[in-house]
Coordinates of C-alpha atoms in Angstrom, one line a residue:
X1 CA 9.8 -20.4 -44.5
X2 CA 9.2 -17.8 -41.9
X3 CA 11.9 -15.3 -40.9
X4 CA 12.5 -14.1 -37.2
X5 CA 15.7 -11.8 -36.4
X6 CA 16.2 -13.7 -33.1
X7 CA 14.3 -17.8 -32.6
X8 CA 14.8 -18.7 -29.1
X9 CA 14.3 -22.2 -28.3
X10 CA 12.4 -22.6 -25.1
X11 CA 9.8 -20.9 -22.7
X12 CA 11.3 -20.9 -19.5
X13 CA 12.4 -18.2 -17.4
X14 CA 15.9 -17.6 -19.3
X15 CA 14.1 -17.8 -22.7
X16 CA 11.3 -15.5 -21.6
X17 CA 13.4 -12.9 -20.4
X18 CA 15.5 -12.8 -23.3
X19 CA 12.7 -12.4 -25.7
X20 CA 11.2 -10.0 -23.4
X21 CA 14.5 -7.9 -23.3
X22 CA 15.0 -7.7 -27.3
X23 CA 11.3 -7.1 -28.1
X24 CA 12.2 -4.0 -26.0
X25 CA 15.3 -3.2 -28.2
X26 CA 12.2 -3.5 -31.3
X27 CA 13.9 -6.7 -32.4
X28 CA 12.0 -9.6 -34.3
X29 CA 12.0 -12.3 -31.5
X30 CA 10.6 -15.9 -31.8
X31 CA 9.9 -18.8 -29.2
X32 CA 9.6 -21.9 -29.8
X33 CA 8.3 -23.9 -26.8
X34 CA 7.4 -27.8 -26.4
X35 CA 4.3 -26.6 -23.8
X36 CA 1.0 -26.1 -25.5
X37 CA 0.6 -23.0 -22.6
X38 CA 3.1 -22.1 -19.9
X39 CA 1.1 -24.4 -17.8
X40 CA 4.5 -26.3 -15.0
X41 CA 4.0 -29.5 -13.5
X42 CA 5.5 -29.2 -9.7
X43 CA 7.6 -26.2 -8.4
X44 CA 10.6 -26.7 -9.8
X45 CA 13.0 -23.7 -8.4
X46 CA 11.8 -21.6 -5.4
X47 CA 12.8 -18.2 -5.0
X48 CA 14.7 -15.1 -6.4
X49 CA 17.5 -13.4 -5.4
X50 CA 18.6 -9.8 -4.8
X51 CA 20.2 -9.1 -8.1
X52 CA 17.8 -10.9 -9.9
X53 CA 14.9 -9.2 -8.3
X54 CA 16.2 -5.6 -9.4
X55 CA 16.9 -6.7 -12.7
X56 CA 13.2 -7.1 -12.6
X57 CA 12.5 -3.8 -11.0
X58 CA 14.9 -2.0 -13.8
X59 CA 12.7 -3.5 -15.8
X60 CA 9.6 -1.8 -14.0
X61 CA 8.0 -5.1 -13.4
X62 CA 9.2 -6.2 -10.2
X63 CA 6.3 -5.4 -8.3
X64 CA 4.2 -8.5 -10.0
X65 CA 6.8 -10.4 -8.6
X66 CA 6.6 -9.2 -4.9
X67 CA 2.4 -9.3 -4.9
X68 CA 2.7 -12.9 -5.0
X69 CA 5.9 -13.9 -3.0
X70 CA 7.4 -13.9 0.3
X71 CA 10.4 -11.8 1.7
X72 CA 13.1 -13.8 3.3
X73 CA 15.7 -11.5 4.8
X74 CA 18.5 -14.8 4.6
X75 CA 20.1 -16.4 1.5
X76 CA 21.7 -20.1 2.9
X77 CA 24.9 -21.5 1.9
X78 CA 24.6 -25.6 2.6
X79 CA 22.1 -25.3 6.0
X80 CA 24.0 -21.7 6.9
X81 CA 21.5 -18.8 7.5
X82 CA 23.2 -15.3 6.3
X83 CA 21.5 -12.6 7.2
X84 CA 21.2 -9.9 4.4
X85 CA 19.1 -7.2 5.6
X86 CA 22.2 -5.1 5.7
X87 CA 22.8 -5.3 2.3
X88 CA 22.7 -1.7 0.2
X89 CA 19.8 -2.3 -1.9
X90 CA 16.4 -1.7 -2.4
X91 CA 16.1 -5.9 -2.4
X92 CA 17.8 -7.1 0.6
X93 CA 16.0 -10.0 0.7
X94 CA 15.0 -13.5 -0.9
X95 CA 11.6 -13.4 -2.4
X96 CA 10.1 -16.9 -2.0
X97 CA 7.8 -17.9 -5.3
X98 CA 7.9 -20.8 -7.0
X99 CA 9.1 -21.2 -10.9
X100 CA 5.6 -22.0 -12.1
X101 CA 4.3 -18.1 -11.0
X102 CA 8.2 -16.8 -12.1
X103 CA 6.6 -18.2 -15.5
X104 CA 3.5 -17.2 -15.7
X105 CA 4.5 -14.0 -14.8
X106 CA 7.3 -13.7 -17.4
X107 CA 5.2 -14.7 -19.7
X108 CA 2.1 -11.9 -19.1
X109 CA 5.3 -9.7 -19.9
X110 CA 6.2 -11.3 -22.8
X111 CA 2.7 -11.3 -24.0
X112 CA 2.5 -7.2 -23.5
X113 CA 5.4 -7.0 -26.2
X114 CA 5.7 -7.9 -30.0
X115 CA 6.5 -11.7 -29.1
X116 CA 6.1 -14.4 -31.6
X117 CA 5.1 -17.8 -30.1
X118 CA 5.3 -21.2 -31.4
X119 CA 3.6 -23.8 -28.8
X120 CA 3.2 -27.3 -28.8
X121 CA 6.7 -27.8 -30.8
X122 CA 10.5 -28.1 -30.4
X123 CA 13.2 -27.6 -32.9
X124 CA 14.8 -30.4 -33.9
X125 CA 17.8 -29.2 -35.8
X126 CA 19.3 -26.3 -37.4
X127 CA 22.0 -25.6 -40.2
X128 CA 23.9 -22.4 -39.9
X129 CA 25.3 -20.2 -42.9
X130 CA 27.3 -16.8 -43.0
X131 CA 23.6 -14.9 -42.8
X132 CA 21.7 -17.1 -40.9
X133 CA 20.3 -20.4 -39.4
X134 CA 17.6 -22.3 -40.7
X135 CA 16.0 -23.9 -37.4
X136 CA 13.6 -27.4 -38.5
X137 CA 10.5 -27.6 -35.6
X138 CA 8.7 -30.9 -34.9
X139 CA 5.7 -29.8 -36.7
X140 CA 7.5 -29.9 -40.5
X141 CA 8.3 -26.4 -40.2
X142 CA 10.9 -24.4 -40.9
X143 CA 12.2 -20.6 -39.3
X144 CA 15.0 -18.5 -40.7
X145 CA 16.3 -16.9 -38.4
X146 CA 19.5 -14.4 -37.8
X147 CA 20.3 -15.7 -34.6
X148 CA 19.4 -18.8 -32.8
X149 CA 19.6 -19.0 -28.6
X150 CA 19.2 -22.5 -27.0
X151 CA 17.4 -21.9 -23.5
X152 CA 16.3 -25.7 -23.8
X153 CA 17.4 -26.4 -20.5
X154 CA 20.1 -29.0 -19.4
X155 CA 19.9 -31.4 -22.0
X156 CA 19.7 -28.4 -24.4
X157 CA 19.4 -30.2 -27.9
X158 CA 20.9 -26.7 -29.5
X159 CA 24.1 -27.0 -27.3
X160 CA 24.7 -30.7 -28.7
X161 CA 23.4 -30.0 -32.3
X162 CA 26.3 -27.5 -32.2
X163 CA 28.8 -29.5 -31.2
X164 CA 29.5 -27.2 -27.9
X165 CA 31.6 -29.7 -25.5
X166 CA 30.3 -29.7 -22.0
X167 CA 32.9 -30.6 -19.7
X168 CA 32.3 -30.8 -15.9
X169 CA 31.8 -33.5 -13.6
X170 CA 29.5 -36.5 -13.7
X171 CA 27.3 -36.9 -10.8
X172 CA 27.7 -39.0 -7.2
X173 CA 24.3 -38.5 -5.4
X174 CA 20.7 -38.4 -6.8
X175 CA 17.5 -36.9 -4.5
X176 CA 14.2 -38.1 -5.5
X177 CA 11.4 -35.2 -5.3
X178 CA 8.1 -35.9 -5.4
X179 CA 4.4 -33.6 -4.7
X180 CA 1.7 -36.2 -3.4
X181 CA -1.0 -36.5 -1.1
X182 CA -0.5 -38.8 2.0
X183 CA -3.0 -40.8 4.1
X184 CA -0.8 -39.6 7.2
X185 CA 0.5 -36.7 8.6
X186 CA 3.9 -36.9 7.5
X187 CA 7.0 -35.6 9.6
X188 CA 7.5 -31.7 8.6
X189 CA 11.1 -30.3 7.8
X190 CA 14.5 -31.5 7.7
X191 CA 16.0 -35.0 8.4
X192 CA 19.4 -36.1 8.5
X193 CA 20.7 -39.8 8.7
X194 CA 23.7 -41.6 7.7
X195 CA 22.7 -41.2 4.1
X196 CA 22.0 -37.5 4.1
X197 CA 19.4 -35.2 4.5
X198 CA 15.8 -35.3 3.5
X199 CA 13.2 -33.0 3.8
X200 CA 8.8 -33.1 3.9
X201 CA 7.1 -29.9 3.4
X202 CA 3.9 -28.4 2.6
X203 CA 2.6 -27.2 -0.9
X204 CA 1.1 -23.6 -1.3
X205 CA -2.3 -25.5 -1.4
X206 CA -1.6 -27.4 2.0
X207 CA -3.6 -30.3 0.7
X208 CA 0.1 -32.6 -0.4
X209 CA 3.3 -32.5 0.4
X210 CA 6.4 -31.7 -1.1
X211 CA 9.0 -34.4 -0.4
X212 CA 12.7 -34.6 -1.4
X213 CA 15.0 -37.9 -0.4
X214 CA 18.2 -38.1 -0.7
X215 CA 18.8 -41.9 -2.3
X216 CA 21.0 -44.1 -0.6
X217 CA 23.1 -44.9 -3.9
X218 CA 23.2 -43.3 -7.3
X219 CA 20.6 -43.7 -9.4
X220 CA 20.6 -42.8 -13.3
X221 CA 18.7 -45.6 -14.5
X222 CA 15.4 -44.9 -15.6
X223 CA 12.1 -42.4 -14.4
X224 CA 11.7 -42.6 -10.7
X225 CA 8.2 -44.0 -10.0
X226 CA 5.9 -43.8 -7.0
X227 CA 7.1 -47.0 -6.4
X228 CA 10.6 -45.3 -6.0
X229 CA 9.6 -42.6 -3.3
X230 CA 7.5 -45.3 -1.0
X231 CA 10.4 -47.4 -0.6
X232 CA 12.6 -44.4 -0.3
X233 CA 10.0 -43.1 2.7
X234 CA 10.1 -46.2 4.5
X235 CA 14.0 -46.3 4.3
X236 CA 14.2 -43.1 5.8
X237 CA 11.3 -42.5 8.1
X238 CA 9.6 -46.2 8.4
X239 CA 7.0 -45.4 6.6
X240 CA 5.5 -44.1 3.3
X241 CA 2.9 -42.3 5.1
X242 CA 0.2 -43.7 3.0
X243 CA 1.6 -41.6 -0.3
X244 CA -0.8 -41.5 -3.2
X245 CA -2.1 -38.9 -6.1
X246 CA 1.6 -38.1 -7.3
X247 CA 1.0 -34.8 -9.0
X248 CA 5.1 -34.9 -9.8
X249 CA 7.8 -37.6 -9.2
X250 CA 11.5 -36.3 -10.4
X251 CA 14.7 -37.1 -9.7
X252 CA 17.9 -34.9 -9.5
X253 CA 21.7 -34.8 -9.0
X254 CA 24.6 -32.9 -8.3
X255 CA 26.1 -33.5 -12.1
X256 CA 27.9 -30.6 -12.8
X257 CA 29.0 -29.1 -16.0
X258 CA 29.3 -25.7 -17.7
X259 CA 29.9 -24.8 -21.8
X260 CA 33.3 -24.9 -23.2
X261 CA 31.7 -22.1 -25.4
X262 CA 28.7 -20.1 -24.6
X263 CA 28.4 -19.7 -28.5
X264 CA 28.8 -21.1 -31.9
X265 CA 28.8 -18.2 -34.8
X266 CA 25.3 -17.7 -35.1
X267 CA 24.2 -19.6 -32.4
X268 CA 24.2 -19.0 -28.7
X269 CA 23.2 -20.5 -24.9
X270 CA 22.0 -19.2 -21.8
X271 CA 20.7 -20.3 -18.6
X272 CA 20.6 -24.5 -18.3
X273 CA 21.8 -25.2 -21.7
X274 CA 25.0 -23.3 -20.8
X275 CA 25.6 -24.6 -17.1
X276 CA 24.1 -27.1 -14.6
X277 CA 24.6 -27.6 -11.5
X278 CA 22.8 -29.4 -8.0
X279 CA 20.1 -26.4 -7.3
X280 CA 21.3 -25.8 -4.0
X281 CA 21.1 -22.3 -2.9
X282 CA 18.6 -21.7 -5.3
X283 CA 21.0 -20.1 -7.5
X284 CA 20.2 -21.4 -10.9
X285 CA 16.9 -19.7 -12.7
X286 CA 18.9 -16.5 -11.4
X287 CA 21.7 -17.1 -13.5
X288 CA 19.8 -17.9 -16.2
X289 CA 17.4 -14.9 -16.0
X290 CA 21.0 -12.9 -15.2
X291 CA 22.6 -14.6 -18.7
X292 CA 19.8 -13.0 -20.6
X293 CA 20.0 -9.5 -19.7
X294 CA 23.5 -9.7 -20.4
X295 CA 22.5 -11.0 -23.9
X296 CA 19.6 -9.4 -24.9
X297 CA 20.9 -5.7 -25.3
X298 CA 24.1 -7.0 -26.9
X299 CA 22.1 -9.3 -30.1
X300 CA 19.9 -6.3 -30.4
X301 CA 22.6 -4.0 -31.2
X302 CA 24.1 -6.5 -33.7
X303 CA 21.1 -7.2 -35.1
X304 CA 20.5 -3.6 -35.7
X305 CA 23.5 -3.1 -37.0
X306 CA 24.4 -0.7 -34.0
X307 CA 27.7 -2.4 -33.0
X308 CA 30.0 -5.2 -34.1
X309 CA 29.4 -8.6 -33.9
X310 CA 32.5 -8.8 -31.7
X311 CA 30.6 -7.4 -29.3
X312 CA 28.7 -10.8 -28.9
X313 CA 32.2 -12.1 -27.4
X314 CA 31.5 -9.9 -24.6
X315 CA 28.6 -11.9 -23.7
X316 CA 30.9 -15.0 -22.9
X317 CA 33.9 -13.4 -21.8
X318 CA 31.8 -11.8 -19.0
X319 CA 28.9 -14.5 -18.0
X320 CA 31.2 -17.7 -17.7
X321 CA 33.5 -16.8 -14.9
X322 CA 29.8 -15.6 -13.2
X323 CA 28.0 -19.5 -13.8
X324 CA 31.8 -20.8 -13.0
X325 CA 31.8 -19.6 -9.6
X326 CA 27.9 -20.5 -9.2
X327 CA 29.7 -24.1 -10.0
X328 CA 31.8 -23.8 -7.5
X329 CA 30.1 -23.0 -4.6
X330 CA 27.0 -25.4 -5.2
X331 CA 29.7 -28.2 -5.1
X332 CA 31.4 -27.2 -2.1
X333 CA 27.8 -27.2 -0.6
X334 CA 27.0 -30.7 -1.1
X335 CA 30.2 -31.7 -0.1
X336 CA 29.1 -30.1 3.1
X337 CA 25.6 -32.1 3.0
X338 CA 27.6 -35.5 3.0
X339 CA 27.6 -37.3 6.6
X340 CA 30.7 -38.5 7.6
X341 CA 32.6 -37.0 10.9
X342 CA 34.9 -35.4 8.8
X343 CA 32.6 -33.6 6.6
X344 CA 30.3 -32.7 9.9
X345 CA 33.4 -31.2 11.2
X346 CA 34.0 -29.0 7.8
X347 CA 30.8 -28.2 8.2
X348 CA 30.8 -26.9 11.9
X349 CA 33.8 -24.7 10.6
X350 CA 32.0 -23.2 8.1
X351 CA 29.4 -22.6 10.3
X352 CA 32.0 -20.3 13.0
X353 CA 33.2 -19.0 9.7
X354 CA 30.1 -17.2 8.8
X355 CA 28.7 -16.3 11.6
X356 CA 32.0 -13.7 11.5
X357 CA 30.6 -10.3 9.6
X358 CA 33.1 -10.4 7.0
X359 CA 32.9 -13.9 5.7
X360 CA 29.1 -13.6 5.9
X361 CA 28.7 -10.2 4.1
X362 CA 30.9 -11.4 1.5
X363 CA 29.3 -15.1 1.0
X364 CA 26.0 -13.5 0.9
X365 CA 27.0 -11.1 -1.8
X366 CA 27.9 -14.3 -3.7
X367 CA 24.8 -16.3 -3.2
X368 CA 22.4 -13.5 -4.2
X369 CA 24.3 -11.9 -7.4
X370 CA 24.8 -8.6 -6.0
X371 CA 28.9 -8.5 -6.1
X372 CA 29.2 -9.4 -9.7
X373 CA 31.9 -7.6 -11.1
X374 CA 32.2 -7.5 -15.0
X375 CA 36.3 -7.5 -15.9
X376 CA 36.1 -3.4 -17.6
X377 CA 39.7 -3.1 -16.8
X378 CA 41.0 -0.6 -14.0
X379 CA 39.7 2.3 -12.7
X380 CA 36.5 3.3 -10.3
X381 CA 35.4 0.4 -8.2
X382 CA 32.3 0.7 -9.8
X383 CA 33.4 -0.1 -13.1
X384 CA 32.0 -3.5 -14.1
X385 CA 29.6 -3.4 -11.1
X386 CA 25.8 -3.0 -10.8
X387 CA 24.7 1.0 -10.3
X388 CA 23.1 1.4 -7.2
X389 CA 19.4 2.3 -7.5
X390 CA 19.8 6.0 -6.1
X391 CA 17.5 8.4 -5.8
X392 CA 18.1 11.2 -8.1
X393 CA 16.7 15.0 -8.1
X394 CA 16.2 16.2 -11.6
X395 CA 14.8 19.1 -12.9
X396 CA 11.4 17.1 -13.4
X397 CA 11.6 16.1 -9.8
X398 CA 12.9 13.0 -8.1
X399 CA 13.6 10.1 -9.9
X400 CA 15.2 6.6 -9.1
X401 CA 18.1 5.0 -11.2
X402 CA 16.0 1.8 -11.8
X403 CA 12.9 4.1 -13.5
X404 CA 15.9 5.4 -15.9
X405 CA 16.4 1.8 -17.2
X406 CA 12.7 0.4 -18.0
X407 CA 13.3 0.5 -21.9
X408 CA 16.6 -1.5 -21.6
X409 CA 18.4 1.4 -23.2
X410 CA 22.1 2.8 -21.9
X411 CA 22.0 6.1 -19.6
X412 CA 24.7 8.5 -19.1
X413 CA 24.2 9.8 -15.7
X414 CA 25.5 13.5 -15.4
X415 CA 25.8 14.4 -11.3
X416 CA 28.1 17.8 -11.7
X417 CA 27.6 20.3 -14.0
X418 CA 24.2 20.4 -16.0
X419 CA 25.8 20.0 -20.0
X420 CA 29.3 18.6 -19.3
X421 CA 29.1 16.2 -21.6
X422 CA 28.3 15.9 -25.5
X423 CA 27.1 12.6 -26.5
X424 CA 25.7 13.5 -29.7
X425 CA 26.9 11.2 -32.0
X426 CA 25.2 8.5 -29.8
X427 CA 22.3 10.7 -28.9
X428 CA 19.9 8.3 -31.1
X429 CA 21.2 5.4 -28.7
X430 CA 22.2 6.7 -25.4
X431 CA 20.0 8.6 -23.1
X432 CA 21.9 11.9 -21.1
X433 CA 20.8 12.4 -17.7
X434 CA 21.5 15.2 -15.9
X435 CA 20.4 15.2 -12.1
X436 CA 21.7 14.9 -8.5
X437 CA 22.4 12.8 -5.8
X438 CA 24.3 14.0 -2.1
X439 CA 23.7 10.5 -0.5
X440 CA 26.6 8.5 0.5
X441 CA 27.6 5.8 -2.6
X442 CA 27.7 2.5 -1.2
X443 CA 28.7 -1.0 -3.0
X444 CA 27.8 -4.6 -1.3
X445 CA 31.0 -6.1 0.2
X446 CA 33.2 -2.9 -0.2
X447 CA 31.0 -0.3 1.7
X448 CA 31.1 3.4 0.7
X449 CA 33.4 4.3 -2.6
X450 CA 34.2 8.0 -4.1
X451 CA 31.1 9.9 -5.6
X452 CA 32.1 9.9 -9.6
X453 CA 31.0 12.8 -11.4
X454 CA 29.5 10.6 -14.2
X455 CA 28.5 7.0 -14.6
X456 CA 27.7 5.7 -18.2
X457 CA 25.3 2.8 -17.5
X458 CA 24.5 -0.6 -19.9
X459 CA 21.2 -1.6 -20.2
X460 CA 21.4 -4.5 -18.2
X461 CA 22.5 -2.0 -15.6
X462 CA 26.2 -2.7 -14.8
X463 CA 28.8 0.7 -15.3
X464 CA 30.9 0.4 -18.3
X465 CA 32.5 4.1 -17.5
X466 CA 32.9 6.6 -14.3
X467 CA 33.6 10.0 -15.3
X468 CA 35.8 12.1 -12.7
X469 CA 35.8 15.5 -13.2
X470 CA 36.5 14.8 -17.0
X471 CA 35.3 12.8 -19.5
X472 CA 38.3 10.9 -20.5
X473 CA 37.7 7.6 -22.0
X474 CA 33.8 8.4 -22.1
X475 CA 34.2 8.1 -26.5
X476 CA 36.0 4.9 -26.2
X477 CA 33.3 3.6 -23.7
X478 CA 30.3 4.8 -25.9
X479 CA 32.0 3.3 -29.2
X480 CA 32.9 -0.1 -27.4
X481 CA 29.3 -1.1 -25.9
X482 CA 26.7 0.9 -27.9
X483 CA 28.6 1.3 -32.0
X484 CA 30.2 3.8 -33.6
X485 CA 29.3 7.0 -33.6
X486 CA 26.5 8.2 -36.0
X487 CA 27.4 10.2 -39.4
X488 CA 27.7 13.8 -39.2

């Protein structure tokens, strides 16, 4: 049997980053993916999102991302264009690239760092103990493993095997997507009729199309065919356009449901396996990519013995009211894609709604991640919030707040007096900062808030302590997110 500290079951972008995040903590990290490479068929989701794209950057690998994508300066609630190009960030912007480059660059990541791989298999059970999990793969093998995180998508086999309920609500419309070539030149962009609205695009190599219908009635039954999206086409536009040389036929819904649990002992969820939900707004790889940040600095420390594993409960407590909401709003948005007078009339509300700043600054802020706020109790409204990215002087010169963060470990930032603080008992764990910033501090949603004098920053980036002119509570911060302190 071979041991791993951490097996993670799947290769997606949730089960990428997470391995990627604790090989940087120098954790033992396993995948075990059902893909013999990280070869996609079809797009799948298309785009990241603010807060997702500077997790990347603290991560010093955002630029791969931007090379190959394209900046849209509006996130969309239902059809609603907000315009974020106000937004305090380096990001203020969706970067359009589809989940099969997300991958692939992911994984050239992954494959930089001490990343054990097991391809062409899937785990088919696991039995957990007080020590450990013993996780069974399709091949006859067996892995021991400390922890083990299902990232196996929606119908996560680790989240049933469990026994983690998965409450939500079943679905009422199904869309049927499929990328084909066509004899014709189809009608381009959006359609609406009285069953709802459909859209034909064009794929990054212009030669097929990218076509998603919405279906007249539910359908759960079986594998849409290309059968399925002819008749489809000819029930919405008269034709089927001559479709041939399917490349990928799908079908989704708007089924939405969310873990009662986000972990089991030894075993845990992120990304699909935890939540699902219709992918509009393109909000759903985010989450997941956002779930294992969270996670990954937090199973490090408990595998290393750093911290508690109580501290593991804060990686529930804090990521299900974030997918919750995510839930929320992607229902209220296909309620808004539904045709009847009344719901065109909700909609034309919304519509005068956010074209108000307010409502649109603060809708946005939902939709691209930026206004997550982390319940750290009262204080500094930046407590629980993402640090901005500033950019520091130090006595090395200038340096941003995102450079600070490229090995995943916690930063106290000292901005007053050079040797305020003494973090030596954590020394071996946190890094101190001293530098300074005379810009204006500014938040998405809430505009500018007091300069602290100190800001003791998590890995995955978010402020778990704001010094002001002391360092009261700074101990009690350390000890609760990064362990005890060391031994004299």
């Amino acid at each position: 049997m071979t041991e791993h500290a951490v097996v993670i079951a799947g290769a997606g972008p949730t089960g990428l980053m997470l391995a990627g995040e604790l090989a940087l903590a120098g954790v033992d990290v396993a995948i075990v993916e059902r893909r013999a490479s990280q070869d996609l068929t079809g797009s799948r989701a298309g785009g990241l999102h603010a807060r997702t794209i500077e997790v990347l950057d603290q991560r010093g690998i955002a630029a791969r991302f931007l090379s190959q994508g394209k900046v849209y300066q509006v996130v969309r609630f239902h059809m609603i264009p907000l315009d974020i190009s106000d937004f305090p960030t380096r990001h203020n912007y969706v970067l359009g690239l589809w989940q099969k480059h997300i991958e692939s660059i992911l994984a050239e990541w992954v494959g930089e760092l001490a990343v054990t791989l097991y391809r062409g298999r899937e785990v088919t059970g696991f039995a957990q103990d007080d020590t450990g999990v013993d996780v069974a793969l399709s091949d006859g093998q067996s892995l021991r493993a400390e922890y083990l995180v299902g990232c196996d998508g929606g119908r996560s086999l680790i989240r049933r095997a469990a026994g983690i309920e998965f409450p939500g609500w079943d679905p009422t419309t199904s869309w049927l997507i499929a990328e084909a070539e066509t004899a014709e030149e189809p009608k381009w962009g959006l359609h609406q009729d009285a069953h709802g609205i459909h859209g034909i695009g064009k794929t990054e190599n212009g030669g097929s199309a990218r076509i998603v219908l919405t279906e007249p009635q539910l359908r759960l039954d079986c594998e849409p065919t290309l059968r399925d999206v002819r008749e489809a086409l000819v029930a919405v536009y008269g034709t089927d356009y001559g479709i041939h040389s399917p490349t990928w036929i799908s079908r989704f819904t708007d089924m939405t449901r969310q873990a009662a649990s986000y972990r089991d002992k030894r075993v845990l969820l992120a990304g699909d396996a935890a939540h699902v939900h219709p992918p509009v707004g393109g909000q759903g790889l985010n989450t997941g990519v956002q779930d294992a940040v969270n996670l990954g600095w937090k199973l490090a420390q408990v595998v290393k013995q750093t911290s508690p594993e109580s501290l593991l409960d804060s990686y529930h407590a804090e990521r299900f009211p974030v997918a919750a909401r995510v839930l929320h709003n992607t229902m209220a948005q296909v309620a808004l894609r539904r045709t009847d007078d009344r719901s065109k009339a909700l909609g034309g509300t919304m519509t005068e709604l956010l074209a108000m700043d307010e409502p649109r600054r603060k809708f946005a802020a939902v939709m691209s991640g930026l206004d997550i706020h982390y319940d750290l109790g009262e204080g500094h409204k930046l407590l629980g919030r993402r640090m901005p990215d500033l950019d520091l002087l130090t006595d090395n010169g200038p340096l941003r707040v995102f450079t600070l963060l490229h090995d995943a470990r916690p930063v106290l930032l000292n901005l007053g007096e050079p040797g305020s603080f003494d973090i030596a008992p954590w020394a071996d764990r946190v890094k101190l900062i001293d530098a300074k910033y005379d810009g204006v501090w500014e938040l998405p949603v809430f505009g500018a808030v007091p300069s602290p004098a100190a800001v003791l920053i998590r890995p995955d980036g978010y402020v778990a302590w704001v010094g002001e002119q002391t360092d009261v509570g700074l101990a009690d911060a350390l000890m609760t997110w990064f362990g005890p302190p060391a031994a004299a």
